[in-house]
mmCIF file of C-alpha atoms in Angstrom:
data_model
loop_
_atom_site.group_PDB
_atom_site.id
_atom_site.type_symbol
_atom_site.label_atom_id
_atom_site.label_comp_id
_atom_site.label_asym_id
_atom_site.label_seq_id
_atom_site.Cartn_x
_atom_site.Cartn_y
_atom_site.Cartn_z
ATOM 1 C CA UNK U 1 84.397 136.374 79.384
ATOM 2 C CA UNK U 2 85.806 137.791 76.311
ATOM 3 C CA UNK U 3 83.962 141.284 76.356
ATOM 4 C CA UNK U 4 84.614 142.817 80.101
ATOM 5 C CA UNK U 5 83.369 146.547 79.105
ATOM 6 C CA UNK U 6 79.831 146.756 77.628
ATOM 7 C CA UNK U 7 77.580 149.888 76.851
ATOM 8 C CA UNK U 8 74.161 149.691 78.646
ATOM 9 C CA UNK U 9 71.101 151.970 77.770
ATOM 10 C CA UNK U 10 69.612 153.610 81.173
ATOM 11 C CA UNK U 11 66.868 155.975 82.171
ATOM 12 C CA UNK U 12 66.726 158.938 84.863
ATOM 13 C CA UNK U 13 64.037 160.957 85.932
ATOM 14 C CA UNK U 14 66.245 163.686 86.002
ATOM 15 C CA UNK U 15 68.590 163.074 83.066
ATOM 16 C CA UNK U 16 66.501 160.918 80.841
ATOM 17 C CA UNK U 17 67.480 158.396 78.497
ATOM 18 C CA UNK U 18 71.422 157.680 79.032
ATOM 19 C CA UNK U 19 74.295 155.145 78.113
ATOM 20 C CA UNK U 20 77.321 154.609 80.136
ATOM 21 C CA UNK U 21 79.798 151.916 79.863
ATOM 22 C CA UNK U 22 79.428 148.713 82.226
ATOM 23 C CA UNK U 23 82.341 147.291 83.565
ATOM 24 C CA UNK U 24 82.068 143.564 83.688
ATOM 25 C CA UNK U 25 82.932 141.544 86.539
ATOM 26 C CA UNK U 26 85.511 139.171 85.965
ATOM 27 C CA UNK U 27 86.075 135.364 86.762
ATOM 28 C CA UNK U 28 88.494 136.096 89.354
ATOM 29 C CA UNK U 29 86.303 138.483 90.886
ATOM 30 C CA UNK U 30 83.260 136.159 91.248
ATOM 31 C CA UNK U 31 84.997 133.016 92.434
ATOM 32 C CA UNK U 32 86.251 135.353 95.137
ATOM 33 C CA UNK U 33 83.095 136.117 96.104
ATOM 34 C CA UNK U 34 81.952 132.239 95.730
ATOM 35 C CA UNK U 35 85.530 131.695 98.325
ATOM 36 C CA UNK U 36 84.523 134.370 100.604
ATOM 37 C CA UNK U 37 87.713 136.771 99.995
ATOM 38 C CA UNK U 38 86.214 139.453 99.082
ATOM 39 C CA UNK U 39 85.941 142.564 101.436
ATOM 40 C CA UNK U 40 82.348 143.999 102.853
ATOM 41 C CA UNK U 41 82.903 146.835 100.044
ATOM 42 C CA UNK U 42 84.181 144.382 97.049
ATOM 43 C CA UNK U 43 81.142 141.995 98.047
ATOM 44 C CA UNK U 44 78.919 144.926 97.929
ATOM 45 C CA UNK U 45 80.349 146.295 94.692
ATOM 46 C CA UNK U 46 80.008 142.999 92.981
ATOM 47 C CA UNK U 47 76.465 141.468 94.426
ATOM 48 C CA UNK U 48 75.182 145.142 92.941
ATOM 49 C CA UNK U 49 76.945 144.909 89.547
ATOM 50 C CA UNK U 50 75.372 141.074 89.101
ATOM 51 C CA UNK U 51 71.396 142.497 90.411
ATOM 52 C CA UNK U 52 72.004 144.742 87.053
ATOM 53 C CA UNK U 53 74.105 142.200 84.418
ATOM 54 C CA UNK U 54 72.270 139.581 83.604
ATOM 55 C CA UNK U 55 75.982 138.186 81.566
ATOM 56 C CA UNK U 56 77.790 138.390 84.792
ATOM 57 C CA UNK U 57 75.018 136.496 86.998
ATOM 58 C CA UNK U 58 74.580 133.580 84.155
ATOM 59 C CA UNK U 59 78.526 133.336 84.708
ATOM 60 C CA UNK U 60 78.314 133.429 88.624
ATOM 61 C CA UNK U 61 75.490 130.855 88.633
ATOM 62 C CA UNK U 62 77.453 128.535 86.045
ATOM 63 C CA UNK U 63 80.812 129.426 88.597
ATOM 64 C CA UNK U 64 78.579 128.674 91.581
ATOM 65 C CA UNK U 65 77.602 125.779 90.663
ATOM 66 C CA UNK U 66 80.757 124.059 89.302
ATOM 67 C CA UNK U 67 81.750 125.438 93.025
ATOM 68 C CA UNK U 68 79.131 123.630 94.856
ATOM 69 C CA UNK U 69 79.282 120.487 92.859
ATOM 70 C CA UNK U 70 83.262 120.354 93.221
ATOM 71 C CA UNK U 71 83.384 120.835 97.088
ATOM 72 C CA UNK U 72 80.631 118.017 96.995
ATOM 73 C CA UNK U 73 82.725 115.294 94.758
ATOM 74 C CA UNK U 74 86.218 116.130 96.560
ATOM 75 C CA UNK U 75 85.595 114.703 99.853
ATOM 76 C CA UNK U 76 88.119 112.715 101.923
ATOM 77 C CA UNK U 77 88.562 109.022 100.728
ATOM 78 C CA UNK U 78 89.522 105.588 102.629
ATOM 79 C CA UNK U 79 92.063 103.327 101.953
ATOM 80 C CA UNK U 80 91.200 99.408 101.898
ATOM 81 C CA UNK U 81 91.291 98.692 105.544
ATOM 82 C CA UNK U 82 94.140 96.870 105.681
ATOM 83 C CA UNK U 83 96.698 99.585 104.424
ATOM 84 C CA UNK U 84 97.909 100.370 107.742
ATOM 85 C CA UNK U 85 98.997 96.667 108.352
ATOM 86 C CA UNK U 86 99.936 96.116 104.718
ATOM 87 C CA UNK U 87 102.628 99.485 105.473
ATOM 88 C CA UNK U 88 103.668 97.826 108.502
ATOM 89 C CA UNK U 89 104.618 94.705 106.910
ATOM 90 C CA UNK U 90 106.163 96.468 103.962
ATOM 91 C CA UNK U 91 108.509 98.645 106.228
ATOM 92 C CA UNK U 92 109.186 95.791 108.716
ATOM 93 C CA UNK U 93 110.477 93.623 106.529
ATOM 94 C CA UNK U 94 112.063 96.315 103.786
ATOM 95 C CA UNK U 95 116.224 95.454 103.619
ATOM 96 C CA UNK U 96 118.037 97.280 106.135
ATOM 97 C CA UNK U 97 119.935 99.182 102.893
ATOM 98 C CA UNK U 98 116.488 100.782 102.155
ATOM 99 C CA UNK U 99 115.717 101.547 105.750
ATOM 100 C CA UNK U 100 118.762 103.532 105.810
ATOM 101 C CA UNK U 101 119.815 104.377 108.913
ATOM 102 C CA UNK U 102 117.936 106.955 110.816
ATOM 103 C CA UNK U 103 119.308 109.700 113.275
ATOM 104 C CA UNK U 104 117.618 110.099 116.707
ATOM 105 C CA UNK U 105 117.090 110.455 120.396
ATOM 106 C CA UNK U 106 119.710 109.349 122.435
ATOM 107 C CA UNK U 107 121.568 107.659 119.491
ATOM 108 C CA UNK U 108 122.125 111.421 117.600
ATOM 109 C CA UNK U 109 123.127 113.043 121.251
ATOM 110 C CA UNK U 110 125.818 110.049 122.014
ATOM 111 C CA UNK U 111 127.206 110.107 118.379
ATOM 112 C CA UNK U 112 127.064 114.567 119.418
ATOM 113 C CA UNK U 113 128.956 113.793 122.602
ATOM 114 C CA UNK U 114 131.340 111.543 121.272
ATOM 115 C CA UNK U 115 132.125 113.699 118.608
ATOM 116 C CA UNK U 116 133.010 116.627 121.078
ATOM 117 C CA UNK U 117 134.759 114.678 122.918
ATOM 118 C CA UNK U 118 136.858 113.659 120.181
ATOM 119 C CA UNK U 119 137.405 117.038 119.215
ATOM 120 C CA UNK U 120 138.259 118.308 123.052
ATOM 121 C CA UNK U 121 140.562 115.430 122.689
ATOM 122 C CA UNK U 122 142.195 116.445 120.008
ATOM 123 C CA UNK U 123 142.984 119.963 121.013
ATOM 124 C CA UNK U 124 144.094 118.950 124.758
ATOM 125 C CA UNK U 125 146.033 116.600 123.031
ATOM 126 C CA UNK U 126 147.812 119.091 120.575
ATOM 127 C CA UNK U 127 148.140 121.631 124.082
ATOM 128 C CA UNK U 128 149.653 119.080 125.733
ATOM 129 C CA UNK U 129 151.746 117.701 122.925
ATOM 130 C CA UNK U 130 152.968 121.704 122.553
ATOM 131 C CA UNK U 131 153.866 122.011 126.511
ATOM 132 C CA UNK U 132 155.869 118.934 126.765
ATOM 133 C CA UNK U 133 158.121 118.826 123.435
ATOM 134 C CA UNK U 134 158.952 122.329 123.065
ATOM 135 C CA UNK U 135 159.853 122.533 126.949
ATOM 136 C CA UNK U 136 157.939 125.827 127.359
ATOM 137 C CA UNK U 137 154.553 126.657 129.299
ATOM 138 C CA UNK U 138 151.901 126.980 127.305
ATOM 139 C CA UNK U 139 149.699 128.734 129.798
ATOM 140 C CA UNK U 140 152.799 131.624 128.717
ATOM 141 C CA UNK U 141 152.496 132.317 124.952
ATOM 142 C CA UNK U 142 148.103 131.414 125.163
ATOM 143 C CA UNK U 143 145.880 133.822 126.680
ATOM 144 C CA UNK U 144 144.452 131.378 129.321
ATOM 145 C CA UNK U 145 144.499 130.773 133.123
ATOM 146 C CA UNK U 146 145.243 128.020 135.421
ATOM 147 C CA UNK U 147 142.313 126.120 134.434
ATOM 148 C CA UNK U 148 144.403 125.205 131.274
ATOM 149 C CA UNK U 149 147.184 124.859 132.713
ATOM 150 C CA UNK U 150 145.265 121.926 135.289
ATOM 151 C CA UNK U 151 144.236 120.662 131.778
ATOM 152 C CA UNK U 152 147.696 120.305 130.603
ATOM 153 C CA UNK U 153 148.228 118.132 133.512
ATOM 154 C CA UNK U 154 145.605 115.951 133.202
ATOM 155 C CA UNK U 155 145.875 115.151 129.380
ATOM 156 C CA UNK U 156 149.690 114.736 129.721
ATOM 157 C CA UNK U 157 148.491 111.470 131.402
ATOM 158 C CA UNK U 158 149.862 108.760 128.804
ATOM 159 C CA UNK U 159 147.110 106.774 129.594
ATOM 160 C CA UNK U 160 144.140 108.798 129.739
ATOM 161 C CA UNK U 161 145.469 110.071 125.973
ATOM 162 C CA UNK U 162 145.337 106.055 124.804
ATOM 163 C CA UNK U 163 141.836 105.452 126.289
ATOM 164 C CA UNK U 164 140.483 108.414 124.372
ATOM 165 C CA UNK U 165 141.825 107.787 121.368
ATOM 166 C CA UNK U 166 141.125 104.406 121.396
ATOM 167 C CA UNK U 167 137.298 105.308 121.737
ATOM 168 C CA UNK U 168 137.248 108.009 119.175
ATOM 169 C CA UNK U 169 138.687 105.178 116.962
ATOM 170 C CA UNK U 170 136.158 103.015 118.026
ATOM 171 C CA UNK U 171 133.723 105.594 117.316
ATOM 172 C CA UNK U 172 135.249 105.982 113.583
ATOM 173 C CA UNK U 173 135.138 102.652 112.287
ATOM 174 C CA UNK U 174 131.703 102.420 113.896
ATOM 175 C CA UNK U 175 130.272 105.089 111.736
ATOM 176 C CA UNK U 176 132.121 104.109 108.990
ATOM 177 C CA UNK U 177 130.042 100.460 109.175
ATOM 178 C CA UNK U 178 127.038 101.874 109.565
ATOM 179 C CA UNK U 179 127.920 105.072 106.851
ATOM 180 C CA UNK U 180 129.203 103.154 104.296
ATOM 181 C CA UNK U 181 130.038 99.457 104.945
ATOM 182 C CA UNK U 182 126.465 97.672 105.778
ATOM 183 C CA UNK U 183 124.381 100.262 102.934
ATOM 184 C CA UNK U 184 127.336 98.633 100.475
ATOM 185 C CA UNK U 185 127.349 95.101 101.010
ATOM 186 C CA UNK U 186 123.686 95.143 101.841
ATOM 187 C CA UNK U 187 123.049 96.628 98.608
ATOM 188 C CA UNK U 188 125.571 94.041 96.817
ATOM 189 C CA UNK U 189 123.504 91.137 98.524
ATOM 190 C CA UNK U 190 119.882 92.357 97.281
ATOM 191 C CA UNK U 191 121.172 92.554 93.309
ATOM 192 C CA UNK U 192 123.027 88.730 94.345
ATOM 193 C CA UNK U 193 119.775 87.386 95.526
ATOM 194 C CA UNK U 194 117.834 88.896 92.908
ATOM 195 C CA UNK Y 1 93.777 114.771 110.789
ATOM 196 C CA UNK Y 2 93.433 115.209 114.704
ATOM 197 C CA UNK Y 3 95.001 117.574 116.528
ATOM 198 C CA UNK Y 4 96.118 115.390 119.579
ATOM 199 C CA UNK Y 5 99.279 114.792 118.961
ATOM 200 C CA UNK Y 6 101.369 116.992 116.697
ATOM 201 C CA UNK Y 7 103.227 115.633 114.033
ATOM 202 C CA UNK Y 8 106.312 116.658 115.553
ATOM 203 C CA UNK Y 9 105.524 114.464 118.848
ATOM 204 C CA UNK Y 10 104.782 111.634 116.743
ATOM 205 C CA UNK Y 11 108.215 112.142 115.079
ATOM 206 C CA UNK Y 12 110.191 112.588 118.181
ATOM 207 C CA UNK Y 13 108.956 109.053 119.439
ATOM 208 C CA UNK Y 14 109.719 106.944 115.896
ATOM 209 C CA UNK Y 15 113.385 108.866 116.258
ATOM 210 C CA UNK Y 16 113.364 107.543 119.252
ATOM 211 C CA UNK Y 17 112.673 103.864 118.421
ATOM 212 C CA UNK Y 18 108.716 103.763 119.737
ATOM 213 C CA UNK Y 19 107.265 101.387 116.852
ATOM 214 C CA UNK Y 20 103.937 102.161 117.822
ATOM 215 C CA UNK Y 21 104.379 105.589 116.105
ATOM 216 C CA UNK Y 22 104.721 104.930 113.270
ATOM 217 C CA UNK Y 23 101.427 103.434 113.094
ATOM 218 C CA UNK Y 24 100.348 106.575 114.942
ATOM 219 C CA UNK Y 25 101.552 108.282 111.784
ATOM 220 C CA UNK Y 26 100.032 106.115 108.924
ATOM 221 C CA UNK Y 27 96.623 106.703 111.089
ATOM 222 C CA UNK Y 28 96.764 110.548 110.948
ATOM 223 C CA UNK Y 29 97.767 111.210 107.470
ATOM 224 C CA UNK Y 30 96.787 107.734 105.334
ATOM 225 C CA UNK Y 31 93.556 109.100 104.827
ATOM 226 C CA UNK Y 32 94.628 112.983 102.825
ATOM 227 C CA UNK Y 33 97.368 111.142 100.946
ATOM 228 C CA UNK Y 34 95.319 108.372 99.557
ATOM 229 C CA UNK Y 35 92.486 111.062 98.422
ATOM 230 C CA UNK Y 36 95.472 112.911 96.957
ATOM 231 C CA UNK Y 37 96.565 110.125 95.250
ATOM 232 C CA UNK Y 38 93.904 108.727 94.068
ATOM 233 C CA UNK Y 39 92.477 112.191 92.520
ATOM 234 C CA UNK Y 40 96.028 112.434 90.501
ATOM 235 C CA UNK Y 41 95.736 108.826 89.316
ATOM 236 C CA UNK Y 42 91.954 108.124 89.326
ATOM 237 C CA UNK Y 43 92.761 104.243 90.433
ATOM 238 C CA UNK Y 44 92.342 102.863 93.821
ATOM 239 C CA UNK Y 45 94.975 100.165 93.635
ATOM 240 C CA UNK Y 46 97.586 102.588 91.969
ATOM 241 C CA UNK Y 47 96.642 105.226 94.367
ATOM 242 C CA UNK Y 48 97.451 102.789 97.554
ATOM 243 C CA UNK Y 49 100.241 102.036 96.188
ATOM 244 C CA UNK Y 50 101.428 105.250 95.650
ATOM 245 C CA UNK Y 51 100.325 106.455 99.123
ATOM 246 C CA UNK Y 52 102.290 103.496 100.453
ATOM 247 C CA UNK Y 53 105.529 104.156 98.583
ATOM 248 C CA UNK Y 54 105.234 108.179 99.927
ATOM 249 C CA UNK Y 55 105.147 106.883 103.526
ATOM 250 C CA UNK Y 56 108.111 104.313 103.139
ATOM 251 C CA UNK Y 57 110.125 107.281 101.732
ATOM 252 C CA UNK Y 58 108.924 109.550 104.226
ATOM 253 C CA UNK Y 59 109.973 107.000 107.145
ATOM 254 C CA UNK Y 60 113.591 106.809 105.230
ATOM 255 C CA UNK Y 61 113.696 110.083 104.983
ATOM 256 C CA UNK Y 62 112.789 111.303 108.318
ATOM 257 C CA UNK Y 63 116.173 112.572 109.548
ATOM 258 C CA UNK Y 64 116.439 114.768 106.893
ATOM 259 C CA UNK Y 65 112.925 116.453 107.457
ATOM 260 C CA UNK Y 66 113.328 119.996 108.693
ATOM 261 C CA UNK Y 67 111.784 120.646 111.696
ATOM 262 C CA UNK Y 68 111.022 124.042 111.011
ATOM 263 C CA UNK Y 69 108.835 123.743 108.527
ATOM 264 C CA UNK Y 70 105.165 121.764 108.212
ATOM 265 C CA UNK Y 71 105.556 118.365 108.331
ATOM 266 C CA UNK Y 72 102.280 118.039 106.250
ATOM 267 C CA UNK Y 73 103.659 120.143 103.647
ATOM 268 C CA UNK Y 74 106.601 117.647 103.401
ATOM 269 C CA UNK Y 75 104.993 114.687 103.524
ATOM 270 C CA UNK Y 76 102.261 115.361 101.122
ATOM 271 C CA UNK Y 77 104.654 117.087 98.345
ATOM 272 C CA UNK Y 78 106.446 113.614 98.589
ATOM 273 C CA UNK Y 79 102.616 112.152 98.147
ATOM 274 C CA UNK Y 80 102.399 114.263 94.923
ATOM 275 C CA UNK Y 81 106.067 113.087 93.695
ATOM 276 C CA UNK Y 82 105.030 109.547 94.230
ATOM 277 C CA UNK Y 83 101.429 109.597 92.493
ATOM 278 C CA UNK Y 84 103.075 111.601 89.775
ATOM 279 C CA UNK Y 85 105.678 109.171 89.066
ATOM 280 C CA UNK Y 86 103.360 106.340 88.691
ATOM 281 C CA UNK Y 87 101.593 108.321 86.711
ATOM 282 C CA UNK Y 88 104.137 109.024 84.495
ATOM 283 C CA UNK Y 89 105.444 104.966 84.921
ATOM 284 C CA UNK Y 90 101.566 103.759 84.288
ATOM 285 C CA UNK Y 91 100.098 105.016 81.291
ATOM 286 C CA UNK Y 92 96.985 103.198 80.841
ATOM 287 C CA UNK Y 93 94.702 103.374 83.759
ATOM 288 C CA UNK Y 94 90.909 102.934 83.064
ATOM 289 C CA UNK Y 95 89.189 102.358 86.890
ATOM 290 C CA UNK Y 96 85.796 104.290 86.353
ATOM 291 C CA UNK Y 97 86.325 106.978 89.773
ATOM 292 C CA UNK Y 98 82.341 107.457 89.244
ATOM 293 C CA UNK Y 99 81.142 104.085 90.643
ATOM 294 C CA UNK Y 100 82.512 104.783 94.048
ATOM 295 C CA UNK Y 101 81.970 108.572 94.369
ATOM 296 C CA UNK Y 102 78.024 108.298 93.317
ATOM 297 C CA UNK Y 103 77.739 105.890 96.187
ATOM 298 C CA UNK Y 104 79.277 108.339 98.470
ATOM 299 C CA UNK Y 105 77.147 111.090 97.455
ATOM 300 C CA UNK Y 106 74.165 109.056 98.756
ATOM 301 C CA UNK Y 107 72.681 109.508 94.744
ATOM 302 C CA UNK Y 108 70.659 106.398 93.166
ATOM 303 C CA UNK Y 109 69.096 106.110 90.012
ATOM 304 C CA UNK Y 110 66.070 107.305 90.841
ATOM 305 C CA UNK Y 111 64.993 109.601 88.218
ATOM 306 C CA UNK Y 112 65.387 113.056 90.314
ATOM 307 C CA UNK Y 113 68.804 112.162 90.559
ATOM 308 C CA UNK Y 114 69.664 111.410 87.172
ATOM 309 C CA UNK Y 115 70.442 115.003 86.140
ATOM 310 C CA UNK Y 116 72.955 115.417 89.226
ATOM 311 C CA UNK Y 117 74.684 112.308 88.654
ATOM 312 C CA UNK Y 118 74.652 112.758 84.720
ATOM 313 C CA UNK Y 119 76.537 115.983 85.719
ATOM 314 C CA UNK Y 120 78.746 114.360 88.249
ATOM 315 C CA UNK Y 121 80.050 111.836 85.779
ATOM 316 C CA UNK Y 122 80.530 115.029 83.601
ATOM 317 C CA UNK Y 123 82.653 116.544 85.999
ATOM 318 C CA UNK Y 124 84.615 113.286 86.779
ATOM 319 C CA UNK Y 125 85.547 113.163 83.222
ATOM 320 C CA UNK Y 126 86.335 116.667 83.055
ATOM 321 C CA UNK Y 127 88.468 116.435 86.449
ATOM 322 C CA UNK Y 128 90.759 113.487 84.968
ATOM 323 C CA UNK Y 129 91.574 115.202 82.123
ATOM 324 C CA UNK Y 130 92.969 118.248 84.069
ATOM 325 C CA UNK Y 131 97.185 118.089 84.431
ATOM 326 C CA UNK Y 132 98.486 116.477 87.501
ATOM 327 C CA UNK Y 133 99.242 120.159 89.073
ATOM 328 C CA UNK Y 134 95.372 121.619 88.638
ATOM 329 C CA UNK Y 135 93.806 118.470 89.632
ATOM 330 C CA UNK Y 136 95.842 118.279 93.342
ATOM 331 C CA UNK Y 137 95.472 121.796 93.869
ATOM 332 C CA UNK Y 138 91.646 121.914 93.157
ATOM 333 C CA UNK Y 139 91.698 118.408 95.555
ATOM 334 C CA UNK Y 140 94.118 120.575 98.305
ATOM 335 C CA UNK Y 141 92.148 123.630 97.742
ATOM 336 C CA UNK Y 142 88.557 121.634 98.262
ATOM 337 C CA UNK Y 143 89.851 119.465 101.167
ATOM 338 C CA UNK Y 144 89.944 122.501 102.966
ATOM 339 C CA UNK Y 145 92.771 121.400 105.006
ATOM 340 C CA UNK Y 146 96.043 123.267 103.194
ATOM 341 C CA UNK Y 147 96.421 126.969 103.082
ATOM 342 C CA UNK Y 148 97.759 128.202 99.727
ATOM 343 C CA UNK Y 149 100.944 128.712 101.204
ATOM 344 C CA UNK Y 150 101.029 124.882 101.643
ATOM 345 C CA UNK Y 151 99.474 123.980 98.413
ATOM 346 C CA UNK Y 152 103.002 126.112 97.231
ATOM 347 C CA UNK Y 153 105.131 123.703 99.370
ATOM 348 C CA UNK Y 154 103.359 120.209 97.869
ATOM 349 C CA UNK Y 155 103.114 121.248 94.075
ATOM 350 C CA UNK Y 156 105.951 124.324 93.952
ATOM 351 C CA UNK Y 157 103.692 126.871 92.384
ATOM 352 C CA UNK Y 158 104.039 129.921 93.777
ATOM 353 C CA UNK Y 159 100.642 130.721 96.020
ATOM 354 C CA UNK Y 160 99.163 133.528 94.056
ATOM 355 C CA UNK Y 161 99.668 131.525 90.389
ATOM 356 C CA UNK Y 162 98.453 128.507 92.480
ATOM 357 C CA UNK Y 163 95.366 131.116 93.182
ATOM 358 C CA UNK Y 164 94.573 131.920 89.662
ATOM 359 C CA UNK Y 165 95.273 128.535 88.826
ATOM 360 C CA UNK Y 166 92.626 127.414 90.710
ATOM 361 C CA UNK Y 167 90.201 129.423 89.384
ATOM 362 C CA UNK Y 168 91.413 128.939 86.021
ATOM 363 C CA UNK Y 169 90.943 125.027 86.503
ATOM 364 C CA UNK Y 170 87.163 125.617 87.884
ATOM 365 C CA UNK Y 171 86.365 128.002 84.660
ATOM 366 C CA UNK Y 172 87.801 125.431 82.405
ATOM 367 C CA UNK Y 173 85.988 122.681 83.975
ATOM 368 C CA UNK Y 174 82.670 124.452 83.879
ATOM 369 C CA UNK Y 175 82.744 125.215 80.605
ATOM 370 C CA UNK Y 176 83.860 121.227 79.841
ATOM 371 C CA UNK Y 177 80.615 120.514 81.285
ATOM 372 C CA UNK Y 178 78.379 122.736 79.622
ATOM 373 C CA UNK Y 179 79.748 121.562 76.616
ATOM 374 C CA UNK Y 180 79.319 117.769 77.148
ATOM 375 C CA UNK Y 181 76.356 117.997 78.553
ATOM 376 C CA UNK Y 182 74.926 120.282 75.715
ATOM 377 C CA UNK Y 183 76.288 117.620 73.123
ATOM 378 C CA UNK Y 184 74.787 114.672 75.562
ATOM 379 C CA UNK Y 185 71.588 116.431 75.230
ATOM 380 C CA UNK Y 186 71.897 116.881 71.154
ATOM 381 C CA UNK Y 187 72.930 113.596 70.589
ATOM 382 C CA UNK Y 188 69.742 112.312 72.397
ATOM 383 C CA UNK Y 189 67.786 114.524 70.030
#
C-alpha cells in the first residue's frame, strides 16, 4: 500500500462533523493476522481498523486469499515409487572413493582406544626411557607416587614396548590406507576406466 | 515425517553398519525433499534427481553431521544446495507443474471449477517465476513442518528477513495474479 495515513470524515453526536487521520494497516500487519501471530490486543486493534477501511479489508481479502489458495497448492508430493530402490541401488553400487569412508560405532571407539593407547604408550615409553638412561628415579624429580613408579617397571619390559609399538604401527599404516591410499588409487581407477 | 524413531536413532544404526537404515531414512524424509525439490525446479524427473543426489551426499557426509543440531535442518539445506545447482546446471526446464497439482486438488473441468483452476494455473506461473530462496521458503513456510529458525538453517536467511520475505513473496504473488488474471479477462473481451 503506498498511502498508509489517510484523512477520514466522521460524525459525533456530541462533537459533530470531524476528520482525523486513519492509520492504515500494513501488509505485515494483516498477514500476521492471516498466520495467527498476532496478540488478543493486535487482533483486536486490527479486525476493528478493517470493519471501518474498506482499502485495508480489499487488501486483507486479496492477502487472504492468495493465503488460502497457497496453503492449498503446497501440499506434500510423492516420488515415483521406485525412488527408494532406485537410491539403494545408486548408493550400493557408488565406488568406494565416493562412499568415503564413514566413522562409527565400534569402528570410531577402537580407532579412540587405539589412539590412547598409542599415546599412553608413548609417554610410559619416554618415563621409562628417562629412568633407565639417565640412571636416576623418576618417581624423584616428577610429582607422582608408586603407582608410576609400578609403571616404570612394567613398560621397561623390552618386550611389552615392541608389541605396542608394533600395533600402533599397525594402526598407522592402516589409517593411512584407508585416509589416503584406497580414496587415491580408487579415484585414479574411475578417470582410467572412464 | 513420523516421530517413531528419531533421526538420530536412525543415524546411530547406519554408523553402525545396519543397512536397513538407511532405507529407514530415505522413507522418513524422501517425501519433504522431493516437494522441496520439485517446487525449486518445477520438474519431476529433475527434482528426483536432485532429491537423490542430496541423500547420496548426505549418506557421505554423515560423519561430519553435528549431532547437536537438527538433522532435518542439515539434510534439507543440502536438498536446497542440490536442487539449486541443477537449477543453475539446467536452464531450460518446461514440465507444466499444473497437470499434476489440479489432479491433486480433486478440481475437474467442470465449469464451477474453472475460475479456481484458472487462478491456480495463475499462481503456478506466478510461483515459478519467484527466485529459488522465496519459492523454498514459501514451500517450508506452507509445509508447516520447519520453524523459521529452520527455514534460516536450509536457505541462510536470517529468520526475521526470512519473515518479511515471506510475506513479501505472498504480496508480490497476489498482485501477479490480479494482474494476469485482469489481462486474461481483457484479452477475452
Amino acid at each position: 500500500m503506498g498511502i498508509n495515513v489517510e484523512s477520514k470524515l466522521f460524525f459525533s453526536s456530541e462533537r459533530g462533523w470531524g476528520e482525523v487521520l486513519m492509520k492504515h494497516s500494513t501488509d505485515e500487519e494483516l498477514f500476521r493476522l492471516i498466520d495467527g501471530e498476532c496478540s488478543a490486543e493486535e487482533q483486536a486493534t486490527l479486525q476493528q481498523h478493517l470493519n471501518q477501511c474498506a482499502a485495508c479489508q480489499a487488501t486483507f481479502a486479496e492477502l487472504l486469499a492468495i493465503n488460502q489458495q497457497l496453503a492449498q497448492l503446497i501440499t506434500v508430493e510423492q516420488p515415483s515409487v521406485d525412488f527408494t530402490n532406485k537410491l539403494i541401488d545408486k548408493w550400493q553400487t557408488a565406488p568406494q572413493a565416493s562412499r568415503r569412508f564413514v566413522w562409527g560405532g565400534t569402528l570410531r571407539w577402537f580407532v579412540i582406544s587405539m589412539g590412547s593407547l598409542f599415546t599412553f604408550t608413548l609417554v610410559a615409553g619416554i618415563v621409562a626411557l628417562l629412568g633407565s638412561g639417565a640412571g636416576t628415579d623418576v618417581t624423584s624429580i616428577l610429582p607422582v607416587t608408586s603407582y608410576l613408579n609400578g609403571l616404570q617397571q612394567v613398560f621397561q619390559n623390552e618386550l611389552l614396548i615392541s608389541v605396542l609399538l608394533l600395533i600402533d604401527g599397525l594402526l598407522l599404516l592402516w589409517l593411512l590406507d584407508k585416509a589416503v591410499l584406497q580414496p587415491y588409487y580408487q579415484k585414479k581407477l574411475l578417470q582410467l576406466t572412464r | 515425517m513420523q516421530a517413531n524413531e528419531t533421526d538420530l536413532a536412525i543415524l546411530d544404526r547406519i554408523l553402525t553398519g545396519d543397512q536397513s537404515a538407511y532405507r529407514a531414512l530415505i522413507s522418513r524424509h524422501k517425501d519433504y525433499a522431493f516437494t522441496v525439490a520439485y517446487r525449486i525446479l518445477n520438474h519431476r524427473e529433475e527434482a528426483e534427481e536432485a532429491a537423490q543426489d542430496a541423500f547420496m551426499q548426505a549418506f557421505r557426509s554423515l560423519n561430519s553431521f553435528n549431532r547437536e543440531a537438527k538433522f532435518t535442518t542439515w539434510f534439507y539445506r543440502i536438498v536446497f544446495n542440490a536442487a539449486l545447482g541443477r537449477k543453475r546446471k539446467n536452464k531450460v526446464i518446461t514440465e507444466p507443474i499444473e497437470d499434476f497439482q489440479l489432479a491433486g486438488l480433486g478440481l475437474t473441468d467442470s465449469t464451477d471449477n474453472f475460475r479456481a483452476q484458472e487462478r491456480h494455473e495463475h499462481l503456478q506461473r506466478a510461483l515459478r517465476n519467484l527466485s529459488p530462496d522465496d519459492v523454498t521458503m514459501i514451500t517450508l513456510f506452507y509445509l508447516k513442518e520447519f520453524s523459521l529458525e529452520e527455514i534460516e538453517g536450509i536457505t541462510g536467511i536470517a529468520a526475521n528477513t526470512a519473515k518479511v520475505k515471506i510475506h513479501r513473496a505472498r504480496k508480490r504473488l497476489a498482485e501477479e495474479l490480479s494482474r494476469s488474471l485482469k489481462d486474461e479477462a481483457r484479452s477475452l473481451l
